[in-house]
Amino acid sequence: MSPSIPGPRRAPVRGRRAFAATWWGQAWVTALENSTLDSGRLSRGRTYARQGMVGPTTVAPGQVKAPVQGSRPRPYRSSVHLPVLTDTQWNTLLDTIAARAGHLAALLGGEMPAELVDDARRAGVPLLPQSTELDPDCSCPDWGYPCKHAAALCYAIAATIDADPFVLFALRGRDREEVIAQLRARRTAAQATSTQPAPAGLPAADAYTAWGALADQPPSLPELPEPAPHTAALPAAPPPGTGLSAADLERLMADTAARAARLLTGDTTSLHLSQHEDAARIAASNCGPEWFHRLIQNTGAKPTAFARLTRAWRYGGSTGITVAEQPRTPDRTAMTAARTALTETLTEMTTTPVALRAWRNRLTLADHGIQLRLGPDTRWYPYLQDDDGDWWPAAPADPDPVTALTSVWQQTER
């Protein structure tokens, strides 16, 4: 069964805003925009996507489809097709991923390694779409290629590709579970055929002596060989009584590798996290219900509060959690400017007066259940109020308060 992915539901957004934040999501958008010279239909497609006209999207091998609301009462059936990879191409792609331990770790961490895409392309496997590969289709009478409805679908799915690069694998023919299972099978086979003994260790004193002997020699930079595929097995089964399985340890190893890779790029945000912040980070990585409940138990958090922090991390990382937990007193000028811009926008968006209440770093539209919070990073974090009166993070933060407002406005109008 094809997974159903909720499409974005957004009100009109002033100005130009990128639909993709990552380089691989932008590659999808670029393929769409390079596939046609009809800038008018692309522009209308962007408008439709921003207005929340794209319904729930369904990703299947070779296609993504969704109902798209047009000028008629009944939505049109829009889809975009992409060629699936052959078995030979899949074998090449999986071998490419398995050749470097960091590739899978990055993918599990929600990132698409540029080196992986480059290696696959050199091997003749197109993972990212080319402009000539996208094939739009729609039940509307528009003869455009793509029509504005199919273009809207393409723009809307870019955010989903941003968040989960495995969507690209699914479009090429194999979903996340199948890809991971086949990579594990390759590693198991490599372990079974490996007969090389582990290198003997070197006593610390000998290592220091050897280093001292080399200290006075001029430095040299020898050419390093390509790293060997990671085939080391876990040294032992999880200790009894811990409740951990081998799969749990593999997930923790992959998480550690992904964090190390980000540290190498200068991203140090995960170095100084508190226990509940780190638990929210893990929960936000789609760890599954079993891990989610275990994290709640081990941190002693209340389920609803922990779910709220998890969503805060998903939308804003550690800063998102700070915004969720700690009201602050921001610069008065920034609050005044934001309130003025929001008041002008609300006057255009609704015919009835809207009360905008300010308190510290929060601007609240009580009648609509919307709240914007100004974070220490000078971005605005949108919140929605549930039936119990609690506020929940509802969308990614944005430097523009109007954009943050319109990203959740339509959710309260339905």
Tab-separated table of C-alpha atoms in Angstrom, residues 108-110 163 176 251 255 276-288 291-292 295 306-318 321:
chain	number	residue	atom	x	y	z
A	108	LEU	CA	18.971	7.803	8.649
A	109	GLY	CA	19.688	11.253	10.062
A	110	GLY	CA	17.485	12.838	7.378
A	163	ALA	CA	12.338	16.181	5.483
A	176	ARG	CA	12.812	3.053	3.107
A	251	ARG	CA	20.109	2.754	15.641
A	255	ASP	CA	22.693	8.284	15.358
A	276	HIS	CA	15.112	15.927	27.855
A	277	GLU	CA	16.392	17.926	24.849
A	278	ASP	CA	18.368	14.941	23.577
A	279	ALA	CA	15.394	12.648	24.167
A	280	ALA	CA	13.196	15.017	22.141
A	281	ARG	CA	15.830	15.073	19.385
A	282	ILE	CA	15.798	11.269	19.149
A	283	ALA	CA	11.998	11.123	19.268
A	284	ALA	CA	11.769	13.701	16.473
A	285	SER	CA	13.810	11.447	14.149
A	286	ASN	CA	10.855	9.078	13.566
A	287	CYS	CA	12.206	6.538	16.054
A	288	GLY	CA	8.962	4.570	16.170
A	291	TRP	CA	11.242	4.023	21.370
A	292	PHE	CA	8.960	7.028	21.847
A	295	LEU	CA	11.964	7.732	26.061
A	306	PHE	CA	7.085	15.258	25.781
A	307	ALA	CA	5.094	15.107	22.534
A	308	ARG	CA	5.012	18.914	22.523
A	309	LEU	CA	8.792	19.122	22.991
A	310	THR	CA	9.294	16.556	20.235
A	311	ARG	CA	7.297	18.694	17.843
A	312	ALA	CA	9.185	21.793	18.995
A	313	TRP	CA	12.486	20.074	18.160
A	314	ARG	CA	11.185	18.958	14.768
A	315	TYR	CA	10.342	22.544	13.833
A	316	GLY	CA	13.226	24.363	15.482
A	317	GLY	CA	15.813	22.100	17.091
A	318	SER	CA	17.156	23.113	20.502
A	321	ILE	CA	12.535	23.803	22.663
